[in-house]
mmCIF file with all atom_site columns, C-alpha atoms in Angstrom:
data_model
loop_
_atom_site.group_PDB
_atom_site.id
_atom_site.type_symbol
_atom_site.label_atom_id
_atom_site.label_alt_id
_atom_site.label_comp_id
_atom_site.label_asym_id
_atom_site.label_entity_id
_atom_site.label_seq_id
_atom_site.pdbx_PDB_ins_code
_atom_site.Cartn_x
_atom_site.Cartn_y
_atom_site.Cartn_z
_atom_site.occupancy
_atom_site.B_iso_or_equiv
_atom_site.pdbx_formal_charge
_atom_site.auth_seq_id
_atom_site.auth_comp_id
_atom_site.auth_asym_id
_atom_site.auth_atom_id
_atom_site.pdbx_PDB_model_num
ATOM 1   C CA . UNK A 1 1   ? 0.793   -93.435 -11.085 1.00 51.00 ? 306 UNK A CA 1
ATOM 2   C CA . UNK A 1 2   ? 3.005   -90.493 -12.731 1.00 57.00 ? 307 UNK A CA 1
ATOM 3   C CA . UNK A 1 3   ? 0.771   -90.155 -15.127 1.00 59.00 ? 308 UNK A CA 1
ATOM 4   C CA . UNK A 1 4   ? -2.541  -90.107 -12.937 1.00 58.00 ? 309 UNK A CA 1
ATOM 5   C CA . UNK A 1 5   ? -0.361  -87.530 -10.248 1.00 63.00 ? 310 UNK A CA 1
ATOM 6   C CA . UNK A 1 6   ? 0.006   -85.353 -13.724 1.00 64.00 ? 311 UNK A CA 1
ATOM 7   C CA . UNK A 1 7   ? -3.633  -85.872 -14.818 1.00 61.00 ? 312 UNK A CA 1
ATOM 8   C CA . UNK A 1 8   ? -4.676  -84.603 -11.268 1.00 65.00 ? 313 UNK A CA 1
ATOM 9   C CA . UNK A 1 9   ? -2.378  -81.706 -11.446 1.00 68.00 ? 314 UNK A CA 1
ATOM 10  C CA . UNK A 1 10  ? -3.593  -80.708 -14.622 1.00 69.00 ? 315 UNK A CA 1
ATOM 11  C CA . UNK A 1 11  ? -6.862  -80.720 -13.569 1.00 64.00 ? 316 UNK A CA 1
ATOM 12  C CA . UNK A 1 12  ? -6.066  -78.906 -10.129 1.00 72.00 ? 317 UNK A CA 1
ATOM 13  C CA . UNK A 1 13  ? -4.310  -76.039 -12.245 1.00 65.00 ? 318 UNK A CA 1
ATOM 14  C CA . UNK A 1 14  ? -7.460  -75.493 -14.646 1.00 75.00 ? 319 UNK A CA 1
ATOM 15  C CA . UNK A 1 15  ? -9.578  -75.761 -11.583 1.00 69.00 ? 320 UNK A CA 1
ATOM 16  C CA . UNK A 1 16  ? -7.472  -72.831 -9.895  1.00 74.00 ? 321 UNK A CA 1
ATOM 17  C CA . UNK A 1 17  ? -7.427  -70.801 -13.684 1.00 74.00 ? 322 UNK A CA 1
ATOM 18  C CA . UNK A 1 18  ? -11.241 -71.315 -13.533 1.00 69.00 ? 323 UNK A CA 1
ATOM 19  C CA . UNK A 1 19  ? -11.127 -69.946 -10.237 1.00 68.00 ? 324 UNK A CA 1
ATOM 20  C CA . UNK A 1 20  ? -9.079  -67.279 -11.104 1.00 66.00 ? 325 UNK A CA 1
ATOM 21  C CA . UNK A 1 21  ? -11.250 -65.933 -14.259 1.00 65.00 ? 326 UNK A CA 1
ATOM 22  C CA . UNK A 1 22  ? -14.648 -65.929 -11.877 1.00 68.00 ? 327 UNK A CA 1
ATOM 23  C CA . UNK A 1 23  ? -13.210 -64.067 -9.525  1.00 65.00 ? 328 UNK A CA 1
ATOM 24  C CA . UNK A 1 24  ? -11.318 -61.510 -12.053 1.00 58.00 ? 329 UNK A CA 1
ATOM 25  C CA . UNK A 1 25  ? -15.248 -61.442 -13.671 1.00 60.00 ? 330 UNK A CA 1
ATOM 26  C CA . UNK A 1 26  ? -16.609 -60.701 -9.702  1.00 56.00 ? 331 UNK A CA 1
ATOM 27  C CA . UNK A 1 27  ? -14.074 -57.741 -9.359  1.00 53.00 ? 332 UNK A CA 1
ATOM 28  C CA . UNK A 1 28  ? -15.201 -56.810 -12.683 1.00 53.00 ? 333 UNK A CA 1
ATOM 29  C CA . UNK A 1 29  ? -18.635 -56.474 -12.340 1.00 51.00 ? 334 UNK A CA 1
ATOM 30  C CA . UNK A 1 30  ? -18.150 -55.130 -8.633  1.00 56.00 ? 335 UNK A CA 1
ATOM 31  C CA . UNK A 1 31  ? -15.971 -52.085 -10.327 1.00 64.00 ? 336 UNK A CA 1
ATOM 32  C CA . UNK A 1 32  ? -18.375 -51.765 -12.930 1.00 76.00 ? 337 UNK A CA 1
ATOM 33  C CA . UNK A 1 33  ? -18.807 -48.217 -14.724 1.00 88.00 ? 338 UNK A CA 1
ATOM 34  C CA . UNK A 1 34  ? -21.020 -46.144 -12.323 1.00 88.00 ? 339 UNK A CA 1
ATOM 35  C CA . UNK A 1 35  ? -24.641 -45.552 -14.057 1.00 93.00 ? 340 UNK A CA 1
ATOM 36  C CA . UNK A 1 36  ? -25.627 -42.383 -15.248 1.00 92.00 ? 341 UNK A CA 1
ATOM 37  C CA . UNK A 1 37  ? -27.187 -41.400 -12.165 1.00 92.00 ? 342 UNK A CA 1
ATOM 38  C CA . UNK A 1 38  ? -24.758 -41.910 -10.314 1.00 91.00 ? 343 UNK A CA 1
ATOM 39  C CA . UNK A 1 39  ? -22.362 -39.827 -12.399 1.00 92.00 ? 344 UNK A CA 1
ATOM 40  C CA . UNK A 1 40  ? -25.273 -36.870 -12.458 1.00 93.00 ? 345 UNK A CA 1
ATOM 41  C CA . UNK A 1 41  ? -24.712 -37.614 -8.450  1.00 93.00 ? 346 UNK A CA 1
ATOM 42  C CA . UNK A 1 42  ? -21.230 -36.982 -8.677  1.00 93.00 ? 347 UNK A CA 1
ATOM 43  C CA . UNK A 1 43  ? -21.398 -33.751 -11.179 1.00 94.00 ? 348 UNK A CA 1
ATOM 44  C CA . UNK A 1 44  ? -24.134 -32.080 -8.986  1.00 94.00 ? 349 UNK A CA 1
ATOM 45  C CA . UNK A 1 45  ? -21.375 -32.550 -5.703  1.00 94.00 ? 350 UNK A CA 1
ATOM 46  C CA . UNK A 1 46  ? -18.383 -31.131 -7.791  1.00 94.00 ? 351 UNK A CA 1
ATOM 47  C CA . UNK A 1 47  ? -20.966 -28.390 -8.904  1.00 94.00 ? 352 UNK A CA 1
ATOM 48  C CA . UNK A 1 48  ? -21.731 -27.724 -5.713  1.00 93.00 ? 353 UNK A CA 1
ATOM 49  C CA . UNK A 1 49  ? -17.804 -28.141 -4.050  1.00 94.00 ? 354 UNK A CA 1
ATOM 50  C CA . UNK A 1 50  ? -17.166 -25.630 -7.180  1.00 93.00 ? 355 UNK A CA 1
ATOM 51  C CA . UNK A 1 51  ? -19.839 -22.911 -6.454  1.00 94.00 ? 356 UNK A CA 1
ATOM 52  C CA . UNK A 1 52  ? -19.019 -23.012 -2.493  1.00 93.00 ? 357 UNK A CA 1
ATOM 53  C CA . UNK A 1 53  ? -15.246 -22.531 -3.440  1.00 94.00 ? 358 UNK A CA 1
ATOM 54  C CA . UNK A 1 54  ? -16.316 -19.430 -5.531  1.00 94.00 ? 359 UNK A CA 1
ATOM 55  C CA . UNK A 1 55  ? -18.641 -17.799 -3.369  1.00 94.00 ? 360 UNK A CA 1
ATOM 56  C CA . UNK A 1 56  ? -15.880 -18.020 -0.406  1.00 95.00 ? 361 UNK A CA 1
ATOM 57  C CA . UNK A 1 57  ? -13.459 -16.539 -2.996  1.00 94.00 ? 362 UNK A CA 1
ATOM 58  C CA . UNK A 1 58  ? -15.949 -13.831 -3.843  1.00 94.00 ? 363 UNK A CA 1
ATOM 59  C CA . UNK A 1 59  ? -16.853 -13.039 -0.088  1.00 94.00 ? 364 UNK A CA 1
ATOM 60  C CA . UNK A 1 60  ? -12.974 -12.944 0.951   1.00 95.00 ? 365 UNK A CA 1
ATOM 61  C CA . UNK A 1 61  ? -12.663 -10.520 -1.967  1.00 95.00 ? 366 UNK A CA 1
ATOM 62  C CA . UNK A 1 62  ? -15.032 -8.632  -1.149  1.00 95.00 ? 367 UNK A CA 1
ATOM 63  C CA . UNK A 1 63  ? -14.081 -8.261  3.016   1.00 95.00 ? 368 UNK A CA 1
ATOM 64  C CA . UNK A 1 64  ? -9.983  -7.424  1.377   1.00 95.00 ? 369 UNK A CA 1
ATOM 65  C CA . UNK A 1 65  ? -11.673 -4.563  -0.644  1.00 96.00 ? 370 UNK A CA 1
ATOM 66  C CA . UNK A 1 66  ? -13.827 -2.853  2.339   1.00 95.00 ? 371 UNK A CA 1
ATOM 67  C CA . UNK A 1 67  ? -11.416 -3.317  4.271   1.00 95.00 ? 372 UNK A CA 1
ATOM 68  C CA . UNK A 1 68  ? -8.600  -1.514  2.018   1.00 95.00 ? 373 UNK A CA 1
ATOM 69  C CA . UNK A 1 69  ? -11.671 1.387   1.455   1.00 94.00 ? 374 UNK A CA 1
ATOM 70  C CA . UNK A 1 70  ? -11.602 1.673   5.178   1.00 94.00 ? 375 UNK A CA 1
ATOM 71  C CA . UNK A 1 71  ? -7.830  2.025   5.301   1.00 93.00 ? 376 UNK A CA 1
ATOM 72  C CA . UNK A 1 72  ? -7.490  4.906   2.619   1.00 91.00 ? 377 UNK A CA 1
ATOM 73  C CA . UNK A 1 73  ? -10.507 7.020   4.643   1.00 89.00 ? 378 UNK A CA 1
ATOM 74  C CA . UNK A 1 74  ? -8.768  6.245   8.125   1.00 87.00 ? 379 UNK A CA 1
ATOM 75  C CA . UNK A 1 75  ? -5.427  7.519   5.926   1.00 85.00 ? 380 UNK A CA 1
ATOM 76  C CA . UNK A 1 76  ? -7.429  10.540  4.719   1.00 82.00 ? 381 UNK A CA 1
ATOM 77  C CA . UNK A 1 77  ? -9.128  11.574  7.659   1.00 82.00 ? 382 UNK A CA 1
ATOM 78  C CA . UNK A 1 78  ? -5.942  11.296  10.045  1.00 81.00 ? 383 UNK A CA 1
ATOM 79  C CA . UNK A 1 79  ? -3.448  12.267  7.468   1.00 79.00 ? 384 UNK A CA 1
ATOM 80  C CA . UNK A 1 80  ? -2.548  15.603  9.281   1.00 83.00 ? 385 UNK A CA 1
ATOM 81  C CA . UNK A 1 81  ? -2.413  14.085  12.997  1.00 86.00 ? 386 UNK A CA 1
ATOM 82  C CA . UNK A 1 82  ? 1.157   13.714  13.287  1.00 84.00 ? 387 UNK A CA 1
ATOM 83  C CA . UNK A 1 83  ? 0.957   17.648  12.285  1.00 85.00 ? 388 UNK A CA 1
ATOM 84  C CA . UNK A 1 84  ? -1.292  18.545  14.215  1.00 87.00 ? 389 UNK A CA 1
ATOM 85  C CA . UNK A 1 85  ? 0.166   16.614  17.580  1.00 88.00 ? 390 UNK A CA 1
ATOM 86  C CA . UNK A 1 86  ? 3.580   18.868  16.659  1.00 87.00 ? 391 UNK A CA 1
ATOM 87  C CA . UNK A 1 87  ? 2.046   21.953  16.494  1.00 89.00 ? 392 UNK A CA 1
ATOM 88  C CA . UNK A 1 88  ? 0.128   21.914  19.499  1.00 91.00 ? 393 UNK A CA 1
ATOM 89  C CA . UNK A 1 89  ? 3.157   23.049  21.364  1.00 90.00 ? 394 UNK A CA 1
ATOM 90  C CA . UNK A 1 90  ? 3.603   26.036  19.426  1.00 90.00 ? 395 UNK A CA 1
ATOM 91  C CA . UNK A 1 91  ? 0.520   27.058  19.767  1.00 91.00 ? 396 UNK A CA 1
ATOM 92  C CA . UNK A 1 92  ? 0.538   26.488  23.629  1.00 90.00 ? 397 UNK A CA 1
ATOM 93  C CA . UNK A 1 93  ? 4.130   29.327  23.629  1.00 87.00 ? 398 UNK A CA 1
ATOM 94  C CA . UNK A 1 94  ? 2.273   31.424  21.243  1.00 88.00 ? 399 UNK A CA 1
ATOM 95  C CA . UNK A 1 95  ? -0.638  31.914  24.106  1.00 88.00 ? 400 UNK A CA 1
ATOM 96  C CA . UNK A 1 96  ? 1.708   32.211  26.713  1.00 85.00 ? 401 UNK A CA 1
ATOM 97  C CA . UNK A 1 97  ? 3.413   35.042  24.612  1.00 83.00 ? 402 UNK A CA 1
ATOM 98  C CA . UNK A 1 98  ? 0.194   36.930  24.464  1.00 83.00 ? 403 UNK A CA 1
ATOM 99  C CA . UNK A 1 99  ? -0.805  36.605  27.888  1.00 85.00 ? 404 UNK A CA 1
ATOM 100 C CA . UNK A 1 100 ? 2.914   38.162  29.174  1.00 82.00 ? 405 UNK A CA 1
ATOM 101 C CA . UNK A 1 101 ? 1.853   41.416  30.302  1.00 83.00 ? 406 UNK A CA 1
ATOM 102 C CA . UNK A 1 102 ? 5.875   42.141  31.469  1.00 84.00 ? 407 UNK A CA 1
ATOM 103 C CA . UNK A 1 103 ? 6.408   44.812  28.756  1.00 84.00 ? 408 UNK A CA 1
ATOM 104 C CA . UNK A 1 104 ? 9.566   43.289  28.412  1.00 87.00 ? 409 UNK A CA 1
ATOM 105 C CA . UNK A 1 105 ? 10.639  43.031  24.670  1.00 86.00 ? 410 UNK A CA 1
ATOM 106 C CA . UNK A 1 106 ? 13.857  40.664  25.358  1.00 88.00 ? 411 UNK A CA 1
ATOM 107 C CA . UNK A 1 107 ? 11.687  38.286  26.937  1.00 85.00 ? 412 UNK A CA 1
ATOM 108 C CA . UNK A 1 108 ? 8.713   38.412  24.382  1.00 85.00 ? 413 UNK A CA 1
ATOM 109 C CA . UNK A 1 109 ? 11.721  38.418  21.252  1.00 87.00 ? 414 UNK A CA 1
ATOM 110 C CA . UNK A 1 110 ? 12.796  35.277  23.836  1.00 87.00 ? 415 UNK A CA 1
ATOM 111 C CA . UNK A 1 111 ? 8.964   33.569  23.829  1.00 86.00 ? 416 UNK A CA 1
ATOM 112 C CA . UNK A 1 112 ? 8.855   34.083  19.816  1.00 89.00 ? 417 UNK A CA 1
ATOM 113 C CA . UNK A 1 113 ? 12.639  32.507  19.206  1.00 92.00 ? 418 UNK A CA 1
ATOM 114 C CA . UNK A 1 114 ? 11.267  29.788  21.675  1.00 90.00 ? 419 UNK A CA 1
ATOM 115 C CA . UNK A 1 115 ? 8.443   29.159  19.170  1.00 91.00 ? 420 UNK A CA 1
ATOM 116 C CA . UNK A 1 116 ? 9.839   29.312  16.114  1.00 93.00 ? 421 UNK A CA 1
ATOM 117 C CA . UNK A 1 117 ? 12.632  26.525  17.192  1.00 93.00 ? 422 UNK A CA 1
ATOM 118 C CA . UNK A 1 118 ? 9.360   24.431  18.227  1.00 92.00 ? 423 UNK A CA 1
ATOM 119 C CA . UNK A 1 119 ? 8.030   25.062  14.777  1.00 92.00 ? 424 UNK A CA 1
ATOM 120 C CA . UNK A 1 120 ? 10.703  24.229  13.292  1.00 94.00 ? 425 UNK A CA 1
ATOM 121 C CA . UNK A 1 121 ? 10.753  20.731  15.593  1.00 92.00 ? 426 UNK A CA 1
ATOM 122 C CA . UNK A 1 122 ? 7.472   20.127  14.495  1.00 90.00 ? 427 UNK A CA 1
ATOM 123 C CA . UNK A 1 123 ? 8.609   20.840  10.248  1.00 92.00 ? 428 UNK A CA 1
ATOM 124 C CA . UNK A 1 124 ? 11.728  18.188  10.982  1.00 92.00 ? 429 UNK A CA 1
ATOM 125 C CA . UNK A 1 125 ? 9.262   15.512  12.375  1.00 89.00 ? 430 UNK A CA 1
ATOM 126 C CA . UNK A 1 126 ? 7.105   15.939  9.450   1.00 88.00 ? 431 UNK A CA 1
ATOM 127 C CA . UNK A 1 127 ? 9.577   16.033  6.645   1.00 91.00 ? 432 UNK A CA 1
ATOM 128 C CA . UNK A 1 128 ? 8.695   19.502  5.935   1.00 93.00 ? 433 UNK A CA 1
ATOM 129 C CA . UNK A 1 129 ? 11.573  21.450  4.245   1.00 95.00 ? 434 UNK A CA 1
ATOM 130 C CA . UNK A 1 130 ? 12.297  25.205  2.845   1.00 95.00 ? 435 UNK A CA 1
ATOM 131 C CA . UNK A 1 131 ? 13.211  26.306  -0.515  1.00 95.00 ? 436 UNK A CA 1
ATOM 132 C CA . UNK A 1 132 ? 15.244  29.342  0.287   1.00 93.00 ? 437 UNK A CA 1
ATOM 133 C CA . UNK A 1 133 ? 17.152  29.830  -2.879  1.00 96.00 ? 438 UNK A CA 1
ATOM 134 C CA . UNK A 1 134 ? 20.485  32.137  -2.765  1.00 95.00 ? 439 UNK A CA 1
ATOM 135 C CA . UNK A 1 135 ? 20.585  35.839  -5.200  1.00 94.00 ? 440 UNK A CA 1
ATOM 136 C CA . UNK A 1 136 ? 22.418  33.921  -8.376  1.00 93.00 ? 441 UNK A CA 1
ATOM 137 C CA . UNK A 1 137 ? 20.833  30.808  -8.488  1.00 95.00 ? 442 UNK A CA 1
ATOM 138 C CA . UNK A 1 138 ? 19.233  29.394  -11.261 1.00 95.00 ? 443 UNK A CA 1
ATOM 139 C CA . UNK A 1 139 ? 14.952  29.741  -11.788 1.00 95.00 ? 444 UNK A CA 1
ATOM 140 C CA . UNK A 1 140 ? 13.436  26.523  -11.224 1.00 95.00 ? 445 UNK A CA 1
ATOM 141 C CA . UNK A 1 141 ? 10.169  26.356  -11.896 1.00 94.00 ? 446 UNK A CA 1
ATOM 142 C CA . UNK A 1 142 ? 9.029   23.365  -9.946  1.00 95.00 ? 447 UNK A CA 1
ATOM 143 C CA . UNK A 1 143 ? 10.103  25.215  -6.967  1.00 96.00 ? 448 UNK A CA 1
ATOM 144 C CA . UNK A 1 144 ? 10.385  28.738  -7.508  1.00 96.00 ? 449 UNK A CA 1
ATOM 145 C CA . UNK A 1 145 ? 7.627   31.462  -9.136  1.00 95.00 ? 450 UNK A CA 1
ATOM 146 C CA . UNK A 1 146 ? 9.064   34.426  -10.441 1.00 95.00 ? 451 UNK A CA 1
ATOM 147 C CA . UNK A 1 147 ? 7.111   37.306  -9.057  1.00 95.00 ? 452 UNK A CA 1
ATOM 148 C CA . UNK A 1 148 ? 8.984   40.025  -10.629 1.00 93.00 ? 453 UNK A CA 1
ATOM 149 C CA . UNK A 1 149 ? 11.883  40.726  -13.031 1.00 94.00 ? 454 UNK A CA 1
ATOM 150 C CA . UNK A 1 150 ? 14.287  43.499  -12.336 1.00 94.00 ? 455 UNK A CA 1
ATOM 151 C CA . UNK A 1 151 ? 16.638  44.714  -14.611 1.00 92.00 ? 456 UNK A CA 1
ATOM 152 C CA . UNK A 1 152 ? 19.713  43.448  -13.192 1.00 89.00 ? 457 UNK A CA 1
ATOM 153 C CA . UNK A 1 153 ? 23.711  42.931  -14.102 1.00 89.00 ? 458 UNK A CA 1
ATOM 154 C CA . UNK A 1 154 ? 23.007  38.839  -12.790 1.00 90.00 ? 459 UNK A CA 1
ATOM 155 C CA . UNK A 1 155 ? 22.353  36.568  -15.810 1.00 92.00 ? 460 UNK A CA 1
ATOM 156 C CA . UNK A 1 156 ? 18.850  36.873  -17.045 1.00 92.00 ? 461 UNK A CA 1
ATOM 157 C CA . UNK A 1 157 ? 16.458  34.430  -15.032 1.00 92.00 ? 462 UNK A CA 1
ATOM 158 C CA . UNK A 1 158 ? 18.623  34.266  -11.865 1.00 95.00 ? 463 UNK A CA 1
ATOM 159 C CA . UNK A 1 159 ? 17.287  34.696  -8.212  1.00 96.00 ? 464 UNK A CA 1
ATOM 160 C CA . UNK A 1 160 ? 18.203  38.261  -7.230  1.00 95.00 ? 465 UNK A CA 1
ATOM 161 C CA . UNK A 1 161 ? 16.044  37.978  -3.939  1.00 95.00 ? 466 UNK A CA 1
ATOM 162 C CA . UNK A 1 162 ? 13.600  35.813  -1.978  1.00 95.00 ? 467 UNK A CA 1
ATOM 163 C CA . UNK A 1 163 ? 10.151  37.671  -1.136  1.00 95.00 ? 468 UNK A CA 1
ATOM 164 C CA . UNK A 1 164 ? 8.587   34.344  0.248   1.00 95.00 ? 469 UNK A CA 1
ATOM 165 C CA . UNK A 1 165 ? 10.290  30.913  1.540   1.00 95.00 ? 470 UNK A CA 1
ATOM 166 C CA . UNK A 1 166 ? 8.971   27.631  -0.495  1.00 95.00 ? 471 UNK A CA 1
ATOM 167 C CA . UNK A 1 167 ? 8.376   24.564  1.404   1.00 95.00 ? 472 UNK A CA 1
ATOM 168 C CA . UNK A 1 168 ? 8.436   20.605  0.258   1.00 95.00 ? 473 UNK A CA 1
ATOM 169 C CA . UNK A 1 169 ? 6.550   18.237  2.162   1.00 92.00 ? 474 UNK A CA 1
ATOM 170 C CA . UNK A 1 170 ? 8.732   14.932  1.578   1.00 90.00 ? 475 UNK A CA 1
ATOM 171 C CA . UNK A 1 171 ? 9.810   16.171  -1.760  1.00 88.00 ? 476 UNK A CA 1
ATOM 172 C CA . UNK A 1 172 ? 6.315   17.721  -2.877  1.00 94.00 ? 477 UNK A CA 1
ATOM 173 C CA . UNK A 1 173 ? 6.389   21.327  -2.952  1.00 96.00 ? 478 UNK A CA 1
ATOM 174 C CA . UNK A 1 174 ? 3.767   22.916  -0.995  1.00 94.00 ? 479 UNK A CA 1
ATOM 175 C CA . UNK A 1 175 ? 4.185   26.680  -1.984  1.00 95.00 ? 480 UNK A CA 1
ATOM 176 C CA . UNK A 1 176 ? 7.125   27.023  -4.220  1.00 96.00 ? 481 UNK A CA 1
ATOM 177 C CA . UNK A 1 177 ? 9.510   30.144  -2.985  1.00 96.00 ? 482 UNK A CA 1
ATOM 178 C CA . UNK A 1 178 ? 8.382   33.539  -4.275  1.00 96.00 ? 483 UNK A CA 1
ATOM 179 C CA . UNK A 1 179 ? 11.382  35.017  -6.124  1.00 97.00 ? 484 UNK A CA 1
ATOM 180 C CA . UNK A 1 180 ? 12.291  38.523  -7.907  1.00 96.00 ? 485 UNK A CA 1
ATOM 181 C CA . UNK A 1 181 ? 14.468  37.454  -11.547 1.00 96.00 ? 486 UNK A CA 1
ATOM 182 C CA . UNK A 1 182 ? 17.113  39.152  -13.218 1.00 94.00 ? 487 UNK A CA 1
ATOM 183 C CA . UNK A 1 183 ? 16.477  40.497  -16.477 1.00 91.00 ? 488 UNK A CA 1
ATOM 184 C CA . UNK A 1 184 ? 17.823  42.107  -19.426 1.00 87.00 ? 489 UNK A CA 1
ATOM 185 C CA . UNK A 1 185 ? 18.032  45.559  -19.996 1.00 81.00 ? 490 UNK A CA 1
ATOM 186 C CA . UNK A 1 186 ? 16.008  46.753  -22.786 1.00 67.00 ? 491 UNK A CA 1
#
């Protein structure tokens, strides 16, 4: 009976490795390679997934670059504002000076200190500083321009006076000071 117990089991197990290789061949032909249309299918949808991704890429480009354009002529056309909001009070004291019929020269001397310290408010708030160089110092040409040389007992191409103030805005010079040099004699 062992041996009939064995034959059965024997059997049983080829039965279940018979099983076994039809249903590995069913999962094999179910995952099959996909036919050529079907992988045209698929290549026309990555295509198209590709060219969508693109054209949003090239459209958000586009929108960052107008709107940066807009920025710089909004920065352009408003660059002077803050100026422009801090000199309005100067210009309201200059007015008022020039409608003062008093005669009185303390108070209009008062009216034109009054302005100038407003000015010179609004030059603070707006980073705008003067180049007054001292008699003695040293030409520099990126912020002085010699209008005249004097013969002079300072070293040759020394300040010996200031006709005009310079001005920086933020370290740019706006109008460099106007400046009479020394020179030598001869």
């Amino acid at each position: 009976m062992s041996e009939m117990t064995e034959h059965n089991e024997q059997h049983q197990h080829e039965a279940e490795e018979a099983a076994a290789v039809e249903t590995a061949k069913t999962v094999e032909t179910e995952q099959a390679e996909p036919t050529y249309e079907e992988l045209q299918a698929r290549v026309a949808e990555l295509e198209g997934q590709l060219k969508d991704s693109e054209l949003r890429g090239l459209a958000n480009e586009q929108n960052l670059r107008r709107r940066h354009q807009q920025e710089i002529a909004d920065t352009h056309k408003f660059a002077g504002q803050k100026f422009a909001a801090e000199m309005l009070p100067v210009k309201d004291y200059l007015e008022m000076a020039l409608l003062d019929q008093s005669g009185n020269f303390d108070a209009l001397k008062m009216g034109v200190q009054m302005t100038l310290n407003e000015l010179q408010k609004a030059f603070d708030a707006t980073h705008i500083k003067e180049i007054n160089p001292q008699p003695g110092d040293k030409l520099d040409p990126h912020q002085h321009q010699a209008m005249q040389a004097v013969v002079s007992e300072q070293e040759p191409n020394t300040i010996v006076s200031v006709m005009k103030k310079g001005y920086t805005l933020s370290d740019r010079v706006l109008r460099p000071a106007m400046v009479v040099v020394a020179k030598k004699e001869g």
